[in-house]
XYZ file of C-alpha atoms in Angstrom:
624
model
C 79.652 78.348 85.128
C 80.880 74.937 86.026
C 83.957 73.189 86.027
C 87.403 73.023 83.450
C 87.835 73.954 80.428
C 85.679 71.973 77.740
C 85.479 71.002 74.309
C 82.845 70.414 72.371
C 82.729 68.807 68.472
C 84.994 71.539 66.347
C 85.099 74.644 68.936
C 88.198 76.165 70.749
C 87.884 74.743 74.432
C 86.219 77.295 76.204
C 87.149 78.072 80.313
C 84.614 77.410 82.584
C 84.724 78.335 86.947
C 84.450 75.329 89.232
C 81.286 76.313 91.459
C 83.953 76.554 94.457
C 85.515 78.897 92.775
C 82.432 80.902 91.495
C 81.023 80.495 94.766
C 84.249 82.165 96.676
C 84.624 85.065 93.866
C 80.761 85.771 94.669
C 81.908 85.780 98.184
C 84.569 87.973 97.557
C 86.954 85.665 98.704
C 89.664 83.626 96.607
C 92.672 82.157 97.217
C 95.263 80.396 95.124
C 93.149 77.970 93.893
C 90.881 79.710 92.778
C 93.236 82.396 91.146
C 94.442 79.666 89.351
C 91.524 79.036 87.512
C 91.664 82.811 86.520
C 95.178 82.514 85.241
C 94.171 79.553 83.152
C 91.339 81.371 81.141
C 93.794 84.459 81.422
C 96.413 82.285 79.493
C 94.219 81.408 76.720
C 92.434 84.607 76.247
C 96.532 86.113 75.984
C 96.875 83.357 72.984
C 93.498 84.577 71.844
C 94.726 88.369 71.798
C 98.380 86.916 69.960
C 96.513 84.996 67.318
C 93.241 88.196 66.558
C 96.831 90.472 66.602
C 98.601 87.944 64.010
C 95.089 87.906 61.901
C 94.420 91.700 62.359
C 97.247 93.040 60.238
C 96.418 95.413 57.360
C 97.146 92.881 54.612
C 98.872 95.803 52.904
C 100.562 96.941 55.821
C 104.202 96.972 55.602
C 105.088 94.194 58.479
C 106.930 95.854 61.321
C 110.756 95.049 62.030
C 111.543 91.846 62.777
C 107.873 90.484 63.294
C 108.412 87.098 61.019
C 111.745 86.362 63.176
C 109.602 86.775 66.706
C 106.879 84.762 65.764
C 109.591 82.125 65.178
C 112.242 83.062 68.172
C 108.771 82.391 70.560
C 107.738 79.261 68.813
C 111.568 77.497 69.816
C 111.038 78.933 72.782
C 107.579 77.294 73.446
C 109.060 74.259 72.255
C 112.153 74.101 73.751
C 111.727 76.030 77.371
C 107.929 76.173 77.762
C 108.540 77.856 81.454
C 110.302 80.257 79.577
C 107.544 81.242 77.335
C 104.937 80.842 79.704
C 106.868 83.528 82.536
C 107.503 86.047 79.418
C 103.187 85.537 78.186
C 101.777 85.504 82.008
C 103.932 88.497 82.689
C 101.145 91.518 83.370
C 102.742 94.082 80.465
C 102.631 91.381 78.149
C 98.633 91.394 78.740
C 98.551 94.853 78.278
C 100.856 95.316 75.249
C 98.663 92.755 73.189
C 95.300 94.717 74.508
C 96.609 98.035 73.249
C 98.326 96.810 70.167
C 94.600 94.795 69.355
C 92.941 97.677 69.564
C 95.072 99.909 67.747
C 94.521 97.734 64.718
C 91.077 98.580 65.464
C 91.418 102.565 65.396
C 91.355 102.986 69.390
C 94.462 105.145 69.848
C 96.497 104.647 73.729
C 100.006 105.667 72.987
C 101.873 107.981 70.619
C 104.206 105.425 69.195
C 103.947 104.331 65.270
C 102.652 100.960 64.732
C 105.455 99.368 63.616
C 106.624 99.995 67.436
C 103.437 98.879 69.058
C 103.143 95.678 66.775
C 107.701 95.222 66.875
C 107.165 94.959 70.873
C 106.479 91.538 69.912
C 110.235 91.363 68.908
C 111.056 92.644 72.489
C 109.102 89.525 74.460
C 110.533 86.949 71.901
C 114.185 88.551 72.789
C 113.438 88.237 76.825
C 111.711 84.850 75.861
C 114.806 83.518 74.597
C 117.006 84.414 76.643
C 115.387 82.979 79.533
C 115.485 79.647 77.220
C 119.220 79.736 77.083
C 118.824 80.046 73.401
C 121.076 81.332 70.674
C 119.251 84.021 68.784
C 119.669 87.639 66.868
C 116.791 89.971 66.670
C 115.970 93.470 65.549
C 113.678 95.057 68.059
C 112.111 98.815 68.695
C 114.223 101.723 71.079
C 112.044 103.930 72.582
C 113.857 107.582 73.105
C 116.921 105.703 73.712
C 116.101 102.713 75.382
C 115.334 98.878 74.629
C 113.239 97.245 77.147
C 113.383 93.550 77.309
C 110.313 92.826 79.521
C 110.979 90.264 82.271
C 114.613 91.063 82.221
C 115.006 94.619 82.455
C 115.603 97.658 80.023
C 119.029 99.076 78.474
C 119.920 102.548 78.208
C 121.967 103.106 75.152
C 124.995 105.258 74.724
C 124.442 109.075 73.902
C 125.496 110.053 70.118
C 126.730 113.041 69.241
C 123.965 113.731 67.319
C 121.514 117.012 68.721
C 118.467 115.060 69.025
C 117.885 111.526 69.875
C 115.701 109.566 67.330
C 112.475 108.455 69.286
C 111.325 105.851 67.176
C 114.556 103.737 66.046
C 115.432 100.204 66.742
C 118.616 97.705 67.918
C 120.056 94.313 67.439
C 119.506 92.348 70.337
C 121.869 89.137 70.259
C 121.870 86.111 72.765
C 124.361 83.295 73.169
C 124.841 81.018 76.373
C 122.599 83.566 78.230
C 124.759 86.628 77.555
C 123.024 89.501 75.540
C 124.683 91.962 73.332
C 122.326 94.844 72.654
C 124.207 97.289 69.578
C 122.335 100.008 67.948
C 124.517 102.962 65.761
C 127.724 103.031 67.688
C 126.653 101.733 70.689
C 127.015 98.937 72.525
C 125.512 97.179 75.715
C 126.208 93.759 77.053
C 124.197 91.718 80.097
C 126.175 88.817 81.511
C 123.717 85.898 82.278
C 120.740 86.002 84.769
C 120.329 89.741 83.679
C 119.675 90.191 87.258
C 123.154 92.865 88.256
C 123.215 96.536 87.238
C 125.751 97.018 84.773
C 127.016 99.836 82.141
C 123.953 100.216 80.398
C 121.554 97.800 81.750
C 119.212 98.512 84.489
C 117.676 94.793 85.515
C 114.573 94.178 86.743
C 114.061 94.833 90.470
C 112.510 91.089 92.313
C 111.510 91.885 95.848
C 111.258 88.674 98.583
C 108.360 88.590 100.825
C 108.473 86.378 103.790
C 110.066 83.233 103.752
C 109.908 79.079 103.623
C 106.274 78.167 102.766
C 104.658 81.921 102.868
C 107.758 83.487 100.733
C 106.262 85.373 98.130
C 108.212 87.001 94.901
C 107.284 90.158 93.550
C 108.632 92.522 90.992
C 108.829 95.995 91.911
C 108.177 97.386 88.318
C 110.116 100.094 86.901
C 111.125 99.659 83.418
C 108.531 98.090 81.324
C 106.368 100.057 79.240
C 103.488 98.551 79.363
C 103.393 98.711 83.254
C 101.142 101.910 83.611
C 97.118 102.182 82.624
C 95.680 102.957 79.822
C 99.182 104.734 78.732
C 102.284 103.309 78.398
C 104.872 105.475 79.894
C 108.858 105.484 79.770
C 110.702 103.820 82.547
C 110.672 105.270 85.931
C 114.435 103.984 87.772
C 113.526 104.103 91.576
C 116.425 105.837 93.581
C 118.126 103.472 95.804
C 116.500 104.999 98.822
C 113.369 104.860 97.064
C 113.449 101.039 96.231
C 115.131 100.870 99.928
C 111.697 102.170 101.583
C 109.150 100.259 98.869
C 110.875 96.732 99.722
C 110.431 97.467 103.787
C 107.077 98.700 103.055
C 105.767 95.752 100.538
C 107.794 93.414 103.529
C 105.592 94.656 106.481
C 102.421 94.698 104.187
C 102.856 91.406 103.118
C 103.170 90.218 107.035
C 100.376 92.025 108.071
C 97.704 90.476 104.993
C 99.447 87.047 105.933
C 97.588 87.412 109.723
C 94.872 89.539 109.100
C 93.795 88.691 105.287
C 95.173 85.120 105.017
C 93.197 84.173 102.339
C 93.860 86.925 100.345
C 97.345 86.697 101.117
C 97.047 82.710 99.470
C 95.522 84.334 96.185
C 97.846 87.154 96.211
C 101.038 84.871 96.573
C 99.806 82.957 93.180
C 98.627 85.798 91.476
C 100.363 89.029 92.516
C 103.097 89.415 89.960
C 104.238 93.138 90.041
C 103.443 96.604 91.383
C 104.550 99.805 89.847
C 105.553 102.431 92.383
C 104.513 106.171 91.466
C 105.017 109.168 93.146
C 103.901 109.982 96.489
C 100.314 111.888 96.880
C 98.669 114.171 99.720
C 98.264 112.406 102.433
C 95.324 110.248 103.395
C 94.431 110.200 99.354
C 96.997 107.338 97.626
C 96.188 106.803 94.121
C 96.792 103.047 92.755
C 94.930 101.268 89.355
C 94.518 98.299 88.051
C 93.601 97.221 84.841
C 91.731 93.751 83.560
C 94.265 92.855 80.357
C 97.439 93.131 83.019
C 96.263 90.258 85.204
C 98.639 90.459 88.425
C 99.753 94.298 88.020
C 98.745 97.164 90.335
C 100.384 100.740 89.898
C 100.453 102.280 93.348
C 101.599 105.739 94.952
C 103.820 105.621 97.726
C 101.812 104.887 100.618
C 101.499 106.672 103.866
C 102.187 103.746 106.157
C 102.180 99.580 105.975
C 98.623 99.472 106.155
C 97.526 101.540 103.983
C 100.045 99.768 101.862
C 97.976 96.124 102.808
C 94.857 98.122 102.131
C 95.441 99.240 98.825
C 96.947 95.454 97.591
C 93.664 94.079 98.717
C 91.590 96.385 96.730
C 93.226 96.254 93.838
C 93.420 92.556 93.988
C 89.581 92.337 94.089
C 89.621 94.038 91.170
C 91.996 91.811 89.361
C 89.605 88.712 90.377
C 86.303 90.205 89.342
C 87.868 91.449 86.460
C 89.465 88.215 85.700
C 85.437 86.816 86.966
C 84.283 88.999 83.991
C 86.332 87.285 81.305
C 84.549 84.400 81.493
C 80.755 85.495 81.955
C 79.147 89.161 82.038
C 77.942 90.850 85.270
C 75.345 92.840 83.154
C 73.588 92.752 80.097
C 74.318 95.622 77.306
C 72.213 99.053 78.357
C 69.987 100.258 75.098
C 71.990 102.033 72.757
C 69.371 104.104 72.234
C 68.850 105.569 75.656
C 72.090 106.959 77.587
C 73.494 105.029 80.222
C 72.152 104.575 83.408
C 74.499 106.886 86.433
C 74.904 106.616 89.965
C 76.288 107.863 93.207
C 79.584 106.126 94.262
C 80.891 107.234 97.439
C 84.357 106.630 96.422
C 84.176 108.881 93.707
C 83.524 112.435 92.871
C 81.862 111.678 89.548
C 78.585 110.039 88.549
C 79.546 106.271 87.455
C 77.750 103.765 84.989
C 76.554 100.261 86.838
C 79.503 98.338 85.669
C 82.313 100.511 87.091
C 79.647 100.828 90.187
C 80.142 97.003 90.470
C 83.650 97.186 90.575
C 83.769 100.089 93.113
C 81.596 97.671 95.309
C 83.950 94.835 95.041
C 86.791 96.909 95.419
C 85.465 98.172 98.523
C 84.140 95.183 100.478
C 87.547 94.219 100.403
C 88.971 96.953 101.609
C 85.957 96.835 104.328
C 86.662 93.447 105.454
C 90.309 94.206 105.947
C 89.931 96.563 107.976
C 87.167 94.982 109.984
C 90.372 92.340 111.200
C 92.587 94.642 111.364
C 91.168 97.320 113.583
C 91.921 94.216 116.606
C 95.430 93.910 115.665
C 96.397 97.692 114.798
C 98.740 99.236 117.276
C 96.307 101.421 120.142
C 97.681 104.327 118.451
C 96.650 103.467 115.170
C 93.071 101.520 116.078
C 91.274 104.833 115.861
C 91.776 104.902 112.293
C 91.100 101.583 111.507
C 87.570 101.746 113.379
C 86.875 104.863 111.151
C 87.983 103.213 107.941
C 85.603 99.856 108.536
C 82.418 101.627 109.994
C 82.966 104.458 106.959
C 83.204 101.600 104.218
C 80.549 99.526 106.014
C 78.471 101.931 105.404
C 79.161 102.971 102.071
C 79.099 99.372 100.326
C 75.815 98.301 102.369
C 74.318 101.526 101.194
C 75.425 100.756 96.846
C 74.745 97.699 97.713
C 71.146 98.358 98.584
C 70.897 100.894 95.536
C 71.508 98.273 92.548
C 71.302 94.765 94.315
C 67.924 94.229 92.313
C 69.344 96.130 89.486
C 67.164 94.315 85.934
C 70.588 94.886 83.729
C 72.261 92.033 86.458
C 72.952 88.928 84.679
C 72.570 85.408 87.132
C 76.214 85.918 87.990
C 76.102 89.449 88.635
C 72.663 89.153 91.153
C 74.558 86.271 92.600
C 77.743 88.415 93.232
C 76.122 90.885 94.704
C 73.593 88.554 96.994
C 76.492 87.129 98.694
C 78.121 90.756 99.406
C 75.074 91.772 100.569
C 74.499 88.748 103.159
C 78.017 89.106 104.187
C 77.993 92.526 104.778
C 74.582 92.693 106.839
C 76.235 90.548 109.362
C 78.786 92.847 109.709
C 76.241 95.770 110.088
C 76.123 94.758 113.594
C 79.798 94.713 114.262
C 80.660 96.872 117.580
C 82.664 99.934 116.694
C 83.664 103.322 119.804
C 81.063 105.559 119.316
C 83.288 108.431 118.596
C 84.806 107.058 115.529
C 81.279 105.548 114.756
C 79.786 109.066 114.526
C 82.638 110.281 113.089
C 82.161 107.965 109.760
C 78.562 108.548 109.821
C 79.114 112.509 109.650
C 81.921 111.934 106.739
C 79.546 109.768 104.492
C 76.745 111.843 104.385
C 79.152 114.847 103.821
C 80.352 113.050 101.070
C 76.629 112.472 99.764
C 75.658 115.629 100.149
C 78.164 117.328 98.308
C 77.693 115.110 95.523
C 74.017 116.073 95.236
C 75.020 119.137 95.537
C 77.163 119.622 92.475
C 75.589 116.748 90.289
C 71.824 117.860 90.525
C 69.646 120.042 89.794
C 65.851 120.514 90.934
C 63.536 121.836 87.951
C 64.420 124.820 86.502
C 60.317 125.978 86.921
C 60.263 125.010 90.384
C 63.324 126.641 90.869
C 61.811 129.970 89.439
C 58.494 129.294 91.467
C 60.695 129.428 94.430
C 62.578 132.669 93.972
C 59.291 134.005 93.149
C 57.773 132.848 96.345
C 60.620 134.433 98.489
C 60.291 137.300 96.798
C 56.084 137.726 97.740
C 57.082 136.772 101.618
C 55.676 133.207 101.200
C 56.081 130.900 104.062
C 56.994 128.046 102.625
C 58.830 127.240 99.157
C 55.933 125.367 96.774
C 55.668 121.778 96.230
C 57.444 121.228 92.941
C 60.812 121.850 94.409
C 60.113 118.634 95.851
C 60.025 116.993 92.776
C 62.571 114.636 91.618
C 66.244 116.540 90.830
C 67.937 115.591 87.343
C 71.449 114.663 87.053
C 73.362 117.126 85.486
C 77.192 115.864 86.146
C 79.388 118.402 87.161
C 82.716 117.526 85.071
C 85.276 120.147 87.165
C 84.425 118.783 90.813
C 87.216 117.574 92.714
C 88.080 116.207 96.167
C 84.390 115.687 97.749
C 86.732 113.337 100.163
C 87.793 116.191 101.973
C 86.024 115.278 105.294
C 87.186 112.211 105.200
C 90.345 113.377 104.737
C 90.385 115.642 108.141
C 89.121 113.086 109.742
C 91.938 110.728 109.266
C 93.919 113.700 110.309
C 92.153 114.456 113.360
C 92.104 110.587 114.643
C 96.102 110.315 113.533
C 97.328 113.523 115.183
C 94.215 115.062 117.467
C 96.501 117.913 118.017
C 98.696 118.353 115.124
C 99.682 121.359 112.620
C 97.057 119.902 109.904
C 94.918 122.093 112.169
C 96.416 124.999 111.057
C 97.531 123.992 107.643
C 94.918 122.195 105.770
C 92.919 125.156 104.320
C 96.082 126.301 102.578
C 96.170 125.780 99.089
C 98.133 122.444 97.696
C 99.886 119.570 99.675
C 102.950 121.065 99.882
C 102.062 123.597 101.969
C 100.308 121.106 104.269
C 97.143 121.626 103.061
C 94.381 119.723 101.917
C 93.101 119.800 98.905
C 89.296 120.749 98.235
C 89.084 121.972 102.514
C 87.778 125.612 103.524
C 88.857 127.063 106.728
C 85.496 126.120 107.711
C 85.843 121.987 107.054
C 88.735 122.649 109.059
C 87.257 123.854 112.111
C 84.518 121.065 111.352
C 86.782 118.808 111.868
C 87.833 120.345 114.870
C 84.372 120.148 116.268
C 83.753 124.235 116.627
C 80.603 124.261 115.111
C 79.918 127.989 115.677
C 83.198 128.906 114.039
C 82.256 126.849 110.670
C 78.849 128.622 110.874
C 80.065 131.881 110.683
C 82.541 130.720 108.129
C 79.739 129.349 106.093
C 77.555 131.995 105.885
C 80.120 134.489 105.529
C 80.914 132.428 101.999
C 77.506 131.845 101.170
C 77.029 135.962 101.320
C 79.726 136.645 99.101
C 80.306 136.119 95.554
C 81.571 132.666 94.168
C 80.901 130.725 97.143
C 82.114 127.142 96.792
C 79.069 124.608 96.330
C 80.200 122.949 99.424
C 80.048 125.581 101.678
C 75.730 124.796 101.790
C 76.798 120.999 103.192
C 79.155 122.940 105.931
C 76.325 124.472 106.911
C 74.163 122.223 107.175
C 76.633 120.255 109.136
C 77.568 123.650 111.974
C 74.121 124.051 112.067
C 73.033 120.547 113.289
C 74.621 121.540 116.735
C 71.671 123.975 117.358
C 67.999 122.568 117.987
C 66.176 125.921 116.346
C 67.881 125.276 112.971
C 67.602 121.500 112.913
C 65.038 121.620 110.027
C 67.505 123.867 108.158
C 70.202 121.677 108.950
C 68.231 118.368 107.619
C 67.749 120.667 104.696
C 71.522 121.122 104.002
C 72.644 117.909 104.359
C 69.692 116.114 102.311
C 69.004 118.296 99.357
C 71.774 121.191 99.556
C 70.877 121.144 95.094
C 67.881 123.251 96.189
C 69.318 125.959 98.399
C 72.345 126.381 95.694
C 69.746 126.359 93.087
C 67.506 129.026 94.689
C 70.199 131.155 95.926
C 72.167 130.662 92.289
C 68.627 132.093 90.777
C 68.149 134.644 93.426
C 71.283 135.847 92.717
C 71.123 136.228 88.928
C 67.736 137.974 89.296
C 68.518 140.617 91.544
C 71.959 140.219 91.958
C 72.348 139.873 95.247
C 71.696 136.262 97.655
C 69.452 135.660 100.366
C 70.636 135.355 103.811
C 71.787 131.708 103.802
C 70.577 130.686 107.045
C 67.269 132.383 106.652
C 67.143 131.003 103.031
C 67.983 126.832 104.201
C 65.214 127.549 107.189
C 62.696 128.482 105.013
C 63.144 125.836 102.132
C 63.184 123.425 105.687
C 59.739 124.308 105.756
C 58.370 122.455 102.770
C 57.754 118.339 103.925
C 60.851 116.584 102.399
C-alpha cells in the first residue's frame, strides 16, 4: 500500500494507504488524517455498493416504489448540493442499508422486510438528501409498521387508522418545498418545518449531541430512529426517554473529555470519524455489550455504560475496529483457509467461544486499544477508581501479549497482516514491563488463567481411549493415570457455554466495593437480583479470598450430580492455597478437560464419581 488513489489506462481508480497512514494503523494508532484516508476508500466502495445494487436487479423483477424517481432526486442533489449528498451517503446506516440490500439480491437473508422495502429505502435517503439540498421534490417511499424514517433527519410516526391492524409493509408521499416536508399516507398527515431538528406532532428528529467546544468540539448523533443503525438486523426505532437521552449526553460529554487527555490521538480520529452511537439497554454490571460493524463506517451500538470510563473504554475499542476494518477494505490481513479442510479455531480470552483467525485479529486490535487506554488512564483515574484501572491494563496486557504470541507467525498472514501484528507485538512488550500494585497484579493474573482454564475445560476433550485407559487404571489402584492422557486434547466447541468472564467480573466487584452486598448477592440467579451471571457460591467466596470455603464448595459440587464444568477450575484455584495439593492444583488450572473427562467416564461406568480431590491429585501425578 502506498499513497492516493490511482488510475491506471481504463480501470476505476483504486484507493491506496499513504505509508504514514499504514504505518500508524499497524501501530494501532490513527488520527484524523489518517481516518480520512479510510473515509475516502469508504466513499467509493459506498458508490461501488450503489452502482453492483443498481446492476443487481432481477431484470424481471418488478422495480420497487419509486426507485426511478430516487435515482434521479439524488443525482440533483449531487449536482446541486454535493454536501448534501455526501452527509446523507457517509452517514453509517446508509453503509449498512446498501450492504444488506447487496446481499439480499444475492440470497443472504438479514431482515424480514420484502424487497421492494429493502431496495425502496433508496427512496428514503434521496427524500433526506433533498431536503437537506433545499430542493423541491415529491417522492413515494416505504412505512415500516407505521413509520417513515428519513435517515439523517429523523423518523415520522404516522397517525393511527381506525383500521384493527396496521399494515407493516405500506408506503407514503414524502413532499419537500423551501425545506418544509409534508409526509401524507391514507388519511394522515405529518409536516416538519425546516431544519427538521424540533419535535413536533408526528416527527421525532434526530438527536445531535455537542462534545466539547472551540477547536476540540466534536458532533455526534445519538442514534435512535434509523433502521439500519443496529448489526446484522435492522430493528425499529428505539425513542430514548428524556431522562434517558439526559444521562447518555452527560455520559458521551465526560467520555469525550477524558479520551481528549488520556487518548488524544484517538480522540483526533474519533472527532473525524465518529459519526453516531446507538444506545441499547443497560446490561449486568461489569459486562456492557457494544458492536460494530465494517459496512457502517463511524457507527457503534453501545449498552448503557456503568460509568464515564467504561464509556471512553468501549468508544476506543470499537473505534479500532472501525479502522482495521476500514484497513481491511483496501488489502486482506489473511489469505483464504482451504475449503477443503475446516477452519482453523482458537482461544480468545474475550470470548467464551472458539474463534476463526480473522475475528481473532480483530479481538487483538480491539483489545490493544482498550489496553493502552487504560495503561494512561490508571495515572489519571480518581484513587478510588485506580484499582480498577490497574486490573483492567495488567488483565488485557496479558491477554493480547499472550494471542499475540499464539498467531504472530501465523502462515495464513498476508505482508500487511504480519506487519500489523509485528508492531502490536513490539509495542506491547514494552509495556510488559510497566509497574502495576501487586495486589491488582495478582489479581489479573488469577482471572486470566481462570478464564483459560474454563475454556479448556468446556471446549476440549482428551482422547476418548486414553480417557477409558484412565478410568480403567483408577479402577486397578494404579498410581499414576497412563501416558496417553497426555496426548494432545481435540477441540470439540461447546455451543451452550456462557459467561467464562465471571471472575473477572467479581473482581471488578471486589476492587469497586471491597465490602459491598455483591458479596452476598452474586451467586443468585440473574442481574436483577444482584447476581452475577455464570458465578457459584464458590467463585464468590473466591473472590473473597476464603479459599477453604470454595474448597468445600467445590468438592461438594463435584460429588453430586450435574456439577457445573467450572466447578474443576474453582478447585484448582482453593486448592493452590495449600502446599500438599499444589500438583493437584496445577492440574486444575492447566488441563481441568482431563479430570471432567475422567470423572464424566467414571461416572457413566459405575455411576457414581471419584472423590474430586483424590481424583485431580492423582491425574497430578502423570508429568504434564
Amino acid at each position: 500500500m502506498a499513497v492516493d488513489a490511482t488510475t491506471t489506462g481504463d480501470r476505476l481508480p483504486f484507493h491506496r494507504l499513504s505509508t504514514e497512514g499504514l504505518g500508524a494503523l499497524a501501530r494501532g494508532d490513527g488520527d484524523d488524517a489518517v481516518v480520512e484516508e479510510l473515509l475516502g476508500a469508504e466513499r467509493s466502495r459506498r458508490l461501488l455498493l450503489l452502482r453492483a445494487l443498481d446492476g443487481g436487479l432481477p431484470p424481471h423483477e418488478e422495480l420497487p416504489v419509486a426507485y426511478t424517481e430516487a435515482w434521479a432526486l439524488l443525482a440533483r442533489v449531487q449536482r446541486h448540493a454535493p454536501d448534501a449528498f455526501e452527509h446523507v451517503l457517509m452517514s453509517p446506516g446508509t453503509g449498512m442499508w446498501v450492504s444488506l440490500a447487496v446481499r439480499r439480491l444475492r440470497g443472504q437473508v438479514y431482515e424480514d422486510a420484502p424487497l421492494r422495502v429493502i431496495v425502496g429505502h433508496l427512496a428514503a435517503l434521496a427524500a433526506a438528501a433533498g431536503a437537506r439540498a433545499g430542493l423541491d421534490f415529491s417522492i413515494t417511499v416505504p412505512v415500516r409498521s407505521g413509520l417513515v424514517p428519513l435517515p439523517t433527519l429523523g423518523c415520522a410516526v404516522l397517525p393511527e387508522t381506525e383500521q384493527p391492524e396496521k399494515e407493516q409493509w405500506s408506503t407514503a408521499r414524502v413532499a419537500g418545498h423551501g425545506g418544509r416536508l409534508r409526509i401524507t399516507a391514507g388519511h394522515g398527515e405529518v409536516e416538519v418545518a425546516p431544519g427538521w431538528d424540533r419535535r413536533g406532532p408526528g416527527w421525532l428528529p434526530v438527536r445531535r449531541v455537542e462534545l466539547g467546544c472551540g477547536d476540540h468540539a466534536k458532533s455526534l448523533v445519538l442514534e435512535e430512529l434509523d433502521p439500519y443503525r443496529t448489526f446484522p438486523r435492522p430493528s425499529d426505532p428505539r425513542p430514548l426517554s428524556p431522562a434517558e437521552a439526559e444521562r447518555w449526553e452527560s455520559l458521551l460529554a465526560r467520555a469525550w473529555e477524558v479520551l481528549r487527555r488520556d487518548e488524544p490521538e484517538s480522540a483526533r480520529g474519533m472527532r473525524r470519524g465518529l459519526m453516531s452511537v446507538a444506545p441499547t439497554p443497560a446490561r449486568e454490571r461489569f459486562r456492557p455489550h457494544s458492536s460494530t460493524a465494517g459496512d457502517a463506517f463511524g457507527a457503534v451500538t453501545a449498552s448503557r455504560p456503568d460509568d464515564v470510563a467504561q464509556l471512553a473504554a468501549t468508544l476506543v475499542h470499537e473505534f479500532q475496529h472501525t479502522k482495521l476494518g476500514g484497513l481491511m477494505h483496501l488489502g486482506p490481513l489473511l489469505v483464504p483457509s482451504s475449503e477443503d479442510q475446516p477452519e482453523e479455531l482458537f482461544y480468545a480470552p474475550w470470548r467464551d467461544d472458539p474463534r476463526p483467525l480473522g475475528g481473532l485479529l480483530q479481538g487483538i486490535y480491539a483489545f490493544f486499544g482498550v489496553t493502552r487506554f487504560w495503561r494512561t488512564h490508571r495515572h489519571t483515574a480518581d484513587a478510588a477508581y485506580a484499582p480498577l484501572a490497574h486490573f483492567e491494563f495488567a488483565l488485557w496486557r496479558t491477554q493480547v501479549w499472550s494471542t499475540l504470541n499464539e498467531v504472530g507467525g501465523h502462515q495464513r498472514l498476508t505482508p500487511v497482516g504480519r506487519r500489523v501484528l509485528e508492531c502490536l507485538s513490539e509495542r506491547c512488550a514494552s509495556w510488559m514491563t510497566d509497574e502495576v500494585p501487586a495486589a491488582e497484579l495478582r489479581l489479573a493474573e488469577d482471572v486470566a488463567q481462570d478464564h483459560l482454564a474454563r475454556w479448556r475445560a468446556h471446549h476440549l476433550r482428551p482422547p476418548a481411549a486414553a480417557v477409558e485407559d484412565a478410568v480403567q487404571a483408577w479402577q486397578r489402584g494404579d498410581a499414576r493415570p497412563p501416558a496417553t492422557l497426555a496426548a494432545e486434547p481435540e477441540l470439540a466447541p461447546d455451543t451452550e457455554v456462557r459467561f467464562l468472564d465471571s471472575a473477572a467480573v467479581l473482581a471488578r466487584h471486589r476492587l469497586s466495593e471491597p465490602g459491598g452486598p455483591w458479596r452476598h448477592t452474586a451467586a443468585r440467579y440473574g442481574a436483577d437480583a444482584g447476581g452475577v451471571d455464570g458465578a457459584e457460591a464458590a467463585d464468590v467466596l473466591l473472590a473473597c479470598g476464603d479459599l477453604a470455603g470454595a474448597r468445600a464448595a467445590c468438592a461438594a459440587r463435584l460429588t453430586g450430580k450435574g456439577a457445573p464444568v467450572a466447578a474443576w477450575v474453582g478447585l484448582g484455584r482453593a486448592l493452590s492455597g495449600d502446599p500438599a495439593q499444589a500438583a493437584a492444583s496445577r492440574l486444575l488450572l492447566g488441563f481441568p478437560e482431563r479430570a471432567r473427562a475422567v470423572q464424566d467416564a467414571l461416572e457413566t461406568a459405575t455411576g457414581r464419581g471419584a472423590d474430586p480431590v483424590g481424583l485431580a491429585s492423582w491425574l497430578a501425578r502423570h508429568p504434564t
